PDB file of C-alpha atoms in Angstrom:
ATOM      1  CA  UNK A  90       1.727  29.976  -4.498  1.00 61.00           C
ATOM      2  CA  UNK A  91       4.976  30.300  -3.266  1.00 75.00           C
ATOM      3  CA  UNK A  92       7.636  27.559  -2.344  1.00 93.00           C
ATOM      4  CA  UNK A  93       6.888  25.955   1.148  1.00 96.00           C
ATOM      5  CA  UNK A  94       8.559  22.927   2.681  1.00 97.00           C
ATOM      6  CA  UNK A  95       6.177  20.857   4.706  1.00 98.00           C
ATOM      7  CA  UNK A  96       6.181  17.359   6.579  1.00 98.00           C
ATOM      8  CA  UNK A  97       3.864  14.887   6.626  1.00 98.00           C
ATOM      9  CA  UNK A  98       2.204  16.365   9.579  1.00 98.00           C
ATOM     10  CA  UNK A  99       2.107  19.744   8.662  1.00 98.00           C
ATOM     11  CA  UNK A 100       0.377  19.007   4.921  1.00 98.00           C
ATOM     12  CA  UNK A 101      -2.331  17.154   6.832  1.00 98.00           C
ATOM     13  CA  UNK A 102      -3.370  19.789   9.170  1.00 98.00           C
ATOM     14  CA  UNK A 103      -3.320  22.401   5.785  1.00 98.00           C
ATOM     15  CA  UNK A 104      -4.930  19.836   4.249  1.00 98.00           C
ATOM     16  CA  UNK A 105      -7.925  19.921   6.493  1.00 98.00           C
ATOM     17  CA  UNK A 106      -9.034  23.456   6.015  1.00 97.00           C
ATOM     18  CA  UNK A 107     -10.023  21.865   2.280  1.00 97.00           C
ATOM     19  CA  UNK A 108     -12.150  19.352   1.273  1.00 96.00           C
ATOM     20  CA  UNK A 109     -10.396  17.763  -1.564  1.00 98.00           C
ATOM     21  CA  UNK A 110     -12.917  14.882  -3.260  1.00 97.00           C
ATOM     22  CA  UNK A 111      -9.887  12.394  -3.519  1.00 98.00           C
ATOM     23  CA  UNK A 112      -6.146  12.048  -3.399  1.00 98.00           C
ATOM     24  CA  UNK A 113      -4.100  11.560  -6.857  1.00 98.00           C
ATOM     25  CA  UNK A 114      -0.818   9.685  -6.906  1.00 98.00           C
ATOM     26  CA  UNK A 115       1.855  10.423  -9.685  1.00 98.00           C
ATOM     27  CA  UNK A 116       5.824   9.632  -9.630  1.00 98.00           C
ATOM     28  CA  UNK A 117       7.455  12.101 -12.191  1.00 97.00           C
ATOM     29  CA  UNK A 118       9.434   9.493 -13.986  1.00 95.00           C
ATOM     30  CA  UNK A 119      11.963  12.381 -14.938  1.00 95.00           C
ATOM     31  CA  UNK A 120      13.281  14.166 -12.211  1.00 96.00           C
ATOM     32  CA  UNK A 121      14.489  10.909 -10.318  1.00 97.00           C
ATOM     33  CA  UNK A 122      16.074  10.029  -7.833  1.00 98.00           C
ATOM     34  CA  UNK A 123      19.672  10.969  -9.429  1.00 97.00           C
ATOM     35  CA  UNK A 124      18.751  14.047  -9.747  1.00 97.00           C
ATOM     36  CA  UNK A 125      17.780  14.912  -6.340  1.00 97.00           C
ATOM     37  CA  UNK A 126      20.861  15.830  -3.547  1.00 96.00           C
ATOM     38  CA  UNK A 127      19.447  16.151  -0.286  1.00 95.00           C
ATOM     39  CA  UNK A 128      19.515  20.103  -0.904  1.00 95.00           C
ATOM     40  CA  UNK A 129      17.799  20.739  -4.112  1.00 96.00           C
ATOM     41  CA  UNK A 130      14.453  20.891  -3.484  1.00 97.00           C
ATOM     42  CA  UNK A 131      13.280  24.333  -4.652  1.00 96.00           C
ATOM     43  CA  UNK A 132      15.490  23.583  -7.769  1.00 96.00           C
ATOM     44  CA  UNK A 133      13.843  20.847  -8.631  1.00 97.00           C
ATOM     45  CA  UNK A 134      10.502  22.226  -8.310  1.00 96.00           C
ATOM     46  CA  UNK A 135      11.292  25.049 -10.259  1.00 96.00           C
ATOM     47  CA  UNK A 136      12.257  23.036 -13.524  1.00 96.00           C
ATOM     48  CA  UNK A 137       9.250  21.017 -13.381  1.00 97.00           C
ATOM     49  CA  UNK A 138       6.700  24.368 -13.033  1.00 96.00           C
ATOM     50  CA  UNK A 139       9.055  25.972 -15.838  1.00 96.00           C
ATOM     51  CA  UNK A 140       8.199  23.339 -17.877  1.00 96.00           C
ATOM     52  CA  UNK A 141       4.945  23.034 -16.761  1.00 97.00           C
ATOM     53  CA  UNK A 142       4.590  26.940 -17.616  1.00 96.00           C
ATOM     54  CA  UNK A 143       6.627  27.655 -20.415  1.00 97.00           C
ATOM     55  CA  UNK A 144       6.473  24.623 -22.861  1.00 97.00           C
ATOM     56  CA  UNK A 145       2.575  23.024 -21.816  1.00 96.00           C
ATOM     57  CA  UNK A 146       1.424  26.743 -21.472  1.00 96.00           C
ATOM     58  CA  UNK A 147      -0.482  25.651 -18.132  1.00 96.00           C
ATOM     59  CA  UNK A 148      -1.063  28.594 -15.575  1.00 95.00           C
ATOM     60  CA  UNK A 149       1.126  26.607 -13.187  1.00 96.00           C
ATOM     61  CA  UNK A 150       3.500  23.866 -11.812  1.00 97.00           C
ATOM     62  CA  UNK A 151       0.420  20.721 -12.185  1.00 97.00           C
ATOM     63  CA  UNK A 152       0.342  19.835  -9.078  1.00 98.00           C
ATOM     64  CA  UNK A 153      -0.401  20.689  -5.372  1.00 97.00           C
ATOM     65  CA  UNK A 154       2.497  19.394  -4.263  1.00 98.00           C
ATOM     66  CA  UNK A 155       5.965  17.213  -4.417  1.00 98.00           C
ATOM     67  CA  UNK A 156       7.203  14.506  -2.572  1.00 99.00           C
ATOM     68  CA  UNK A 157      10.732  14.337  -2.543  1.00 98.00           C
ATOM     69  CA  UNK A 158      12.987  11.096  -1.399  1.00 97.00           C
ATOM     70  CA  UNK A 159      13.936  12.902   1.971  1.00 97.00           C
ATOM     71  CA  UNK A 160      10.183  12.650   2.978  1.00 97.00           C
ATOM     72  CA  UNK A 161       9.815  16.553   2.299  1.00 98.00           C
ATOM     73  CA  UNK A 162       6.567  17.891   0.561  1.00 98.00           C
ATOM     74  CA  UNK A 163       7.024  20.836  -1.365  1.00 98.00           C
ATOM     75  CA  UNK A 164       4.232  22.825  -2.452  1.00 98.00           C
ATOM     76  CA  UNK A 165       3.135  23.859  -5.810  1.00 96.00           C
ATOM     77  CA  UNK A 166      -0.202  24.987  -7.155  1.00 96.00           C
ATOM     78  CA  UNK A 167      -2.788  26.598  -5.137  1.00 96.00           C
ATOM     79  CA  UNK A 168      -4.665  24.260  -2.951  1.00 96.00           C
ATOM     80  CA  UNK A 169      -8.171  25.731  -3.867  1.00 95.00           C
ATOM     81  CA  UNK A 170      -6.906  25.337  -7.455  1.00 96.00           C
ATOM     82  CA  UNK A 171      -7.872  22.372  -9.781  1.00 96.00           C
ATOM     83  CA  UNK A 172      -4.465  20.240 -10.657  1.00 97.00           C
ATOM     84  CA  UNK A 173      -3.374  19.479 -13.908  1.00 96.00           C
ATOM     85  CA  UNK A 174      -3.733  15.768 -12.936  1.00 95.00           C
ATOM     86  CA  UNK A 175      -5.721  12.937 -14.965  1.00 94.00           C
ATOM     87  CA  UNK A 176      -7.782  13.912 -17.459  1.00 92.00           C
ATOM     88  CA  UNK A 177     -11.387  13.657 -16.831  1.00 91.00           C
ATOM     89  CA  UNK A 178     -10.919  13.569 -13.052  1.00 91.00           C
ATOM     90  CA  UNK A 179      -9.415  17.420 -12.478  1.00 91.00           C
ATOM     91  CA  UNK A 180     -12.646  18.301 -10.918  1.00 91.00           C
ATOM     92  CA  UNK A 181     -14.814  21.129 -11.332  1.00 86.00           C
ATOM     93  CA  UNK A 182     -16.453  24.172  -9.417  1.00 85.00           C
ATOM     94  CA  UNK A 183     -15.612  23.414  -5.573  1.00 87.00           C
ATOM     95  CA  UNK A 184     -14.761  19.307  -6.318  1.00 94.00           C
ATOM     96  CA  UNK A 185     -11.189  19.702  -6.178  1.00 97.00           C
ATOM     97  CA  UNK A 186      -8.664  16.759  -5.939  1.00 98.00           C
ATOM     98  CA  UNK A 187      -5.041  16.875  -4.479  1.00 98.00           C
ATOM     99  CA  UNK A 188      -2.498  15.978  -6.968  1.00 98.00           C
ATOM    100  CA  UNK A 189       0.742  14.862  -5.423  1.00 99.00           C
ATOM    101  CA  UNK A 190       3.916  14.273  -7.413  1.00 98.00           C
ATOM    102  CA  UNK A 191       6.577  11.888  -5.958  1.00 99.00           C
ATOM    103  CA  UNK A 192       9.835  12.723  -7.502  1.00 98.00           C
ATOM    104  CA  UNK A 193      10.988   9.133  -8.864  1.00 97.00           C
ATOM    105  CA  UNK A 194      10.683   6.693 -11.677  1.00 96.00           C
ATOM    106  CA  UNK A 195       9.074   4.419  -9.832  1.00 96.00           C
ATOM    107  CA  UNK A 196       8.990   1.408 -12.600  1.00 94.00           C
ATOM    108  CA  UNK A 197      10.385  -2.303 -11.785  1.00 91.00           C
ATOM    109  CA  UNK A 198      14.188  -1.913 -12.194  1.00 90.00           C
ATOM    110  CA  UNK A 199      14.624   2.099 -10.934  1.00 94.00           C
ATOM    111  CA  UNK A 200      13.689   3.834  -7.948  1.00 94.00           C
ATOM    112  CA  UNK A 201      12.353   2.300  -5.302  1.00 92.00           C
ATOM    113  CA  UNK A 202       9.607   4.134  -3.247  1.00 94.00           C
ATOM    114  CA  UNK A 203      10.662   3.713   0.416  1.00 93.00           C
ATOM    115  CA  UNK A 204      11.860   4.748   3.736  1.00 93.00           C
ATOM    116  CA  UNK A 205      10.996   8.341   4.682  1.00 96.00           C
ATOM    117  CA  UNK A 206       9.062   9.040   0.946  1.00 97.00           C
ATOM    118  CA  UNK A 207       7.339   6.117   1.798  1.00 96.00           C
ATOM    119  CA  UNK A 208       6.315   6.751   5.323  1.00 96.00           C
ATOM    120  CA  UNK A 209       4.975  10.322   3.783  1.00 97.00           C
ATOM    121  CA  UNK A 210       3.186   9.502   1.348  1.00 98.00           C
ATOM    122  CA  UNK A 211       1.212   6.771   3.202  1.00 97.00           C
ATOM    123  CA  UNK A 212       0.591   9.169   6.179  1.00 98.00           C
ATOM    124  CA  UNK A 213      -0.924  11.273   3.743  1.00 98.00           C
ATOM    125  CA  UNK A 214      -3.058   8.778   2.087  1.00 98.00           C
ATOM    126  CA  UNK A 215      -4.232   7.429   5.220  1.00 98.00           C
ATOM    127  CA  UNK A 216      -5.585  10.765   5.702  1.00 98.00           C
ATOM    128  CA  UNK A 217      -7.774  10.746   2.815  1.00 98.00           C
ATOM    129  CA  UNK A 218      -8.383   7.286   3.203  1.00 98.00           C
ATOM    130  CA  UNK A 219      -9.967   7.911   6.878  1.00 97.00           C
ATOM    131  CA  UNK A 220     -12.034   9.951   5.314  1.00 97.00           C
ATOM    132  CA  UNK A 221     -13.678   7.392   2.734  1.00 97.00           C
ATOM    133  CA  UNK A 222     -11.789   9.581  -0.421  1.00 98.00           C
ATOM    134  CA  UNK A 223     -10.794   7.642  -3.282  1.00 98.00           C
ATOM    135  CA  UNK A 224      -6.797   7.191  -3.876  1.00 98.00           C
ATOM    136  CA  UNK A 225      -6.245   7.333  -7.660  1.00 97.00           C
ATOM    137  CA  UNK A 226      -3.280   5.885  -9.544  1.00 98.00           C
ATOM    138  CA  UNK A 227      -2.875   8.032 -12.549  1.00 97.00           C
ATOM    139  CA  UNK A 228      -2.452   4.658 -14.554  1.00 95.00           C
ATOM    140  CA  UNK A 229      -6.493   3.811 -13.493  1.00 94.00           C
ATOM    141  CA  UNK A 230      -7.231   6.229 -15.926  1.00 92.00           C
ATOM    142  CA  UNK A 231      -4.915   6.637 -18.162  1.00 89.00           C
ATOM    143  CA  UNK A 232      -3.953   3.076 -18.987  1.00 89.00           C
ATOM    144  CA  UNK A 233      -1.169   3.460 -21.134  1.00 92.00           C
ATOM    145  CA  UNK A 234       1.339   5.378 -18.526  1.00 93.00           C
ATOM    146  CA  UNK A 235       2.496   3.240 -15.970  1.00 95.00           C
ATOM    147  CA  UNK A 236       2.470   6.009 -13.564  1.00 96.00           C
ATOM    148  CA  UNK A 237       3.226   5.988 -10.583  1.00 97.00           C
ATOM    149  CA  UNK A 238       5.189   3.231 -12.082  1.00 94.00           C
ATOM    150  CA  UNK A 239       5.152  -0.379 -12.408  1.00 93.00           C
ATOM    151  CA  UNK A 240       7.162  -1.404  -9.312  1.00 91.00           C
ATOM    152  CA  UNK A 241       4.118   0.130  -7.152  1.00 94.00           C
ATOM    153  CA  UNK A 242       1.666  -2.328  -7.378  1.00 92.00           C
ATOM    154  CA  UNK A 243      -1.998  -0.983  -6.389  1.00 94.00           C
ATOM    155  CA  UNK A 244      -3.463  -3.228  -4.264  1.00 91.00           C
ATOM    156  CA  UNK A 245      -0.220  -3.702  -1.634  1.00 89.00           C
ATOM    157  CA  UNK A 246      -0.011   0.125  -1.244  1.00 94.00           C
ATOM    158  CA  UNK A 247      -3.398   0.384  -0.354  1.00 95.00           C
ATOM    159  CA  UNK A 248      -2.972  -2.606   1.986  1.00 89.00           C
ATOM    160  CA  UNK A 249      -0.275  -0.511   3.325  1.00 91.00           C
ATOM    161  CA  UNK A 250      -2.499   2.559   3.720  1.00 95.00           C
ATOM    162  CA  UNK A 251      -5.235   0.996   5.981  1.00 92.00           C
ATOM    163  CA  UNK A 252      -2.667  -0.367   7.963  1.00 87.00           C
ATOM    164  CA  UNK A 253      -0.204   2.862   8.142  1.00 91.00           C
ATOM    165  CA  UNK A 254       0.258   3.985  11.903  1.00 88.00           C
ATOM    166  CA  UNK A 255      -0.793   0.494  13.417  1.00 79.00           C
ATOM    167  CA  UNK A 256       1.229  -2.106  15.714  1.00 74.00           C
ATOM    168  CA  UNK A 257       3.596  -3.904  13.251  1.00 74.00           C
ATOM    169  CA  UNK A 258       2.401  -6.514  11.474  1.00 81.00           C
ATOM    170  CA  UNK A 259       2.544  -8.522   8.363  1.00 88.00           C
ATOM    171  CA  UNK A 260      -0.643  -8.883   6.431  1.00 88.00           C
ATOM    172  CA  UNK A 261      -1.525 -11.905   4.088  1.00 92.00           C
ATOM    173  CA  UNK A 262      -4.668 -10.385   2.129  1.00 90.00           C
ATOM    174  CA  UNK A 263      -5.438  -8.258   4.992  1.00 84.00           C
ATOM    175  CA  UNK A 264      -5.354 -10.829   7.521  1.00 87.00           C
ATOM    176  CA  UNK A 265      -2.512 -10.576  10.421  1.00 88.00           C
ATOM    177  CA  UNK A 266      -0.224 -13.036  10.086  1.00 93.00           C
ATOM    178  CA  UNK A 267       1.545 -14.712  13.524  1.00 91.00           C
ATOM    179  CA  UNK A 268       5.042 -15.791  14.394  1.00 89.00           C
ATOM    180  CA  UNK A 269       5.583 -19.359  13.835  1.00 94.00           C
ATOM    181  CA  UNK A 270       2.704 -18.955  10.749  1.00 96.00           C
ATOM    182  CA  UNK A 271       4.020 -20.857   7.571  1.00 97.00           C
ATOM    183  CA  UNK A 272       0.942 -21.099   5.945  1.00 98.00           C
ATOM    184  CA  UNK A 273      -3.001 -21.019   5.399  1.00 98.00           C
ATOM    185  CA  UNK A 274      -5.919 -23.589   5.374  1.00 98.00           C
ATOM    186  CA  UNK A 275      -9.447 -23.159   3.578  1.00 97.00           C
ATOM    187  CA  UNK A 276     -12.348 -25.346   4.366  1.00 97.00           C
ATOM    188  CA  UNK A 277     -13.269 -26.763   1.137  1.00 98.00           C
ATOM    189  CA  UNK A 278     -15.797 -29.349   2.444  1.00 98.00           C
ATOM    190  CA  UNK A 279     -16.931 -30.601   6.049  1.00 98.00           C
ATOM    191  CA  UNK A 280     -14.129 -32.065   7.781  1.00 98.00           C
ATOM    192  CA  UNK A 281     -13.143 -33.014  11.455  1.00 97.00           C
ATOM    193  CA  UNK A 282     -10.960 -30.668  13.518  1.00 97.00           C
ATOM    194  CA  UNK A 283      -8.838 -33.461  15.909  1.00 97.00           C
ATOM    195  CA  UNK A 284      -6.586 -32.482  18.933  1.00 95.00           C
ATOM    196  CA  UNK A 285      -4.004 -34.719  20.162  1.00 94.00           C
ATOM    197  CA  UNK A 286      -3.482 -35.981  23.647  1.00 91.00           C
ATOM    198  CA  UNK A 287      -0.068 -36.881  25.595  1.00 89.00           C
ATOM    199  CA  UNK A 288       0.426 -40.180  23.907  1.00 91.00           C
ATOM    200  CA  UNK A 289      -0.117 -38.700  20.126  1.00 91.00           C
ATOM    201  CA  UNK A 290      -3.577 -39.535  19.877  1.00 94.00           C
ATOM    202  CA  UNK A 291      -6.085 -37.798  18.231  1.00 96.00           C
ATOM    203  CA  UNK A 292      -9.629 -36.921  19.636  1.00 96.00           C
ATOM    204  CA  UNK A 293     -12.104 -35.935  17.852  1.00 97.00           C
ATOM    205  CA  UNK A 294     -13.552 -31.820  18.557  1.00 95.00           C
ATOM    206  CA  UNK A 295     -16.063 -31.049  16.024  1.00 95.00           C
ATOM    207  CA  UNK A 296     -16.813 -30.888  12.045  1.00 96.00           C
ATOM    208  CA  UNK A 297     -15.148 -27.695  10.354  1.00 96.00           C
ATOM    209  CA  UNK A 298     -17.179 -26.119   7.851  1.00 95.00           C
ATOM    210  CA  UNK A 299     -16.673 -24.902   4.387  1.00 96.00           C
ATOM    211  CA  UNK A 300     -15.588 -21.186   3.894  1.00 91.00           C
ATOM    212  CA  UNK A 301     -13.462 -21.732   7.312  1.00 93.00           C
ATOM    213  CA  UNK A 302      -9.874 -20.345   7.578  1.00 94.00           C
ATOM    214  CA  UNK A 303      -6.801 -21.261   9.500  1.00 96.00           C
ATOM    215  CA  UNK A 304      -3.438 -20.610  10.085  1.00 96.00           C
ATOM    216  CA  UNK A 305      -0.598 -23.131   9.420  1.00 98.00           C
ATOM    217  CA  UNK A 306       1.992 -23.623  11.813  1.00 97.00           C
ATOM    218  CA  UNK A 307       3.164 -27.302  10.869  1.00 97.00           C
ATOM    219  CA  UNK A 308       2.661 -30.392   9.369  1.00 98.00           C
ATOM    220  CA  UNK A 309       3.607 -33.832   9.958  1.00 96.00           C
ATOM    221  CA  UNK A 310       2.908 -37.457   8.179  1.00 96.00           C
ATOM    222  CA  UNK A 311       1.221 -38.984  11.126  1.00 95.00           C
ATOM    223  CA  UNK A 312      -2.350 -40.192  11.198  1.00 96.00           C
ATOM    224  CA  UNK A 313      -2.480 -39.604   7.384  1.00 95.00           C
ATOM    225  CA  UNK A 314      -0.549 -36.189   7.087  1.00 97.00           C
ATOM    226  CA  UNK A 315      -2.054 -32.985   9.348  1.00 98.00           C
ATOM    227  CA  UNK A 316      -1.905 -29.778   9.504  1.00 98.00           C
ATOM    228  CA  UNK A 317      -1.270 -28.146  12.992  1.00 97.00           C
ATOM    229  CA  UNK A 318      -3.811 -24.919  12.728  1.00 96.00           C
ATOM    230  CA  UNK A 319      -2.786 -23.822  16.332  1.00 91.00           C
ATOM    231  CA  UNK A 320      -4.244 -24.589  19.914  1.00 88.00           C
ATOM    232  CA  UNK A 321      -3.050 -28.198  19.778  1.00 90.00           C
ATOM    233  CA  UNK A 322      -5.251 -28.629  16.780  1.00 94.00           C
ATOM    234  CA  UNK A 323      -5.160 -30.378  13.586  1.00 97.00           C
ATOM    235  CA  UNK A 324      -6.996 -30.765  10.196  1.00 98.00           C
ATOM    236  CA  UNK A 325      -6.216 -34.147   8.110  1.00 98.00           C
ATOM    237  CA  UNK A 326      -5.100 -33.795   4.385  1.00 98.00           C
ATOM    238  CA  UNK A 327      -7.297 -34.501   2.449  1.00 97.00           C
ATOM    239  CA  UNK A 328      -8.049 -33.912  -1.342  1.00 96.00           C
ATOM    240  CA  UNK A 329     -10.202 -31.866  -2.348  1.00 97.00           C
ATOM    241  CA  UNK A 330     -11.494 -31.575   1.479  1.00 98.00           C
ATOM    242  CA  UNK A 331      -8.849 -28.538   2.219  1.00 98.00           C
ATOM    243  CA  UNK A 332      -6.460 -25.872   0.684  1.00 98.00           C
ATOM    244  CA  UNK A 333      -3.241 -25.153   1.794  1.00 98.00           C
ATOM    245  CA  UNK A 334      -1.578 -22.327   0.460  1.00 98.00           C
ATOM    246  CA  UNK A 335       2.018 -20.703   1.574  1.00 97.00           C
ATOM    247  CA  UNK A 336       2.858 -16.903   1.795  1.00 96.00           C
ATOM    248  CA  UNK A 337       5.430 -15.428  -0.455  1.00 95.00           C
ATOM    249  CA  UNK A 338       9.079 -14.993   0.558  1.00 93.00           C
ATOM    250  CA  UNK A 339       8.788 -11.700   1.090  1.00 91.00           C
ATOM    251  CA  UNK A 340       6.237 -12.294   3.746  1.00 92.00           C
ATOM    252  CA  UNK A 341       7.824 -14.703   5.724  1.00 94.00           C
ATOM    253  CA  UNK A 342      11.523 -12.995   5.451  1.00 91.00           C
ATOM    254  CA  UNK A 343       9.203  -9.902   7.254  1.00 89.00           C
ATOM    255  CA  UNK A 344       7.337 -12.000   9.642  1.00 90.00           C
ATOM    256  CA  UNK A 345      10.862 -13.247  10.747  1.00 88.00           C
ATOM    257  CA  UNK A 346      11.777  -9.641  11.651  1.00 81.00           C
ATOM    258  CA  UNK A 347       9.099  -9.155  13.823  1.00 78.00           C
TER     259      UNK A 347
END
């Protein structure tokens, strides 16, 4: 299969005239990003199918495609082709999965997946994700590679995925976090939900129930220490009553930017 150069866009709507059981996600460790110039696509490509060829003595570059650092896709093997990919998972008869290569060492401390590689290869995954296929690291089966590298963590990418293409947001274990948020507030046991009145007086609402969640916009020391959860409402701190738990730095550096 020759050389093609392909958005995000344009793989998807190839993409659809398969039916791929599941998306695979590698980084290539080595080429990185040094070795990539803006230009050098085909280049590129071709030393990693050479050596795919000529020293592992596979019929072909391993995978369906690349994903360079420019957001460009660059195709490899044959789509209707099995991938060289994770062992055990290559498929068989008409179960093919897509193997996609993102050129990068993607470990804590190197390359950093982002921007327009980013964007690409979550547009991509979304695709497959719509579609209820599985997204495999190549480290989920193959436990002693780190690939696609330790500085992609599993869980956030995938939290990225289901969220790709919608209004932006910033999402606290898949819950939308809102401006002014600076925290969270689990129901541990029944307590009373109070709202305050001109003078700073609290009124009782009703009994909040355990397994409830809130979010934290404030807290002050009055009338024992509450929480403000929003609405003019507040929960009393109490032990062992509620949880309060605060988002990373990350998270609230992002919901600033909003």
């Amino acid at each position: 299969m020759p050389f093609v150069k392909l958005n995000a866009d344009e793989l998807i709507l190839i993409l659809k005239q398969y039916n791929h059981t599941e998306l695979h996600v590698h980084h290539t460790w080595k080429p990185n990003h040094d070795n990539f110039n803006g230009k050098n696509h085909e280049r590129v490509q071709k030393g990693m199918r050479d050596y795919h060829v000529l020293t592992n003595k596979w019929d072909d570059i391993a995978q369906h495609v690349t994903l360079f650092p420019d957001g460009t896709f660059l195709t490899g093997r044959n789509f209707g082709k099995q991938p060289v990919s994770i062992k055990g998972y290559n498929g068989g008869g008409n179960r093919i999965p897509f193997a996609c290569e993102m050129v990068g060492d993607f470990d804590i401390g190197e390359d950093k997946l982002e921007g327009k590689q980013l964007d690409a290869i979550l547009k991509v995954a979304k695709f497959f994700n719509d579609q209820n296929k599985y997204i495999r690291f190549h480290r989920e089966n193959a436990p002693w590679k780190s690939c696609p590298g330790t500085g992609i963590e599993k869980d956030e990418f995938m939290e990225q995925v289901r969220n790709y293409g919608k209004p932006a947001q910033v999402y606290w274990d898949g819950s939308p976090m809102r401006k002014g948020q600076i925290g969270r507030l689990s129901i541990l046991k029944p307590i009373n939900l109070w709202k305050r009145n001109s003078r700073d007086e609290i009124i009782y609402h009703r009994v909040l129930q355990p397994c409830e969640n809130y979010r934290v916009y404030g807290y002050d020391e009055k009338h024992g220490g509450q929480y403000a959860v929003g609405g003019g409402y507040w929960v009393t701190n109490m032990e062992g009553y509620v949880k309060y738990e605060t988002p990373s730095k990350a998270k609230m550096e992002a919901l600033k930017k909003l």
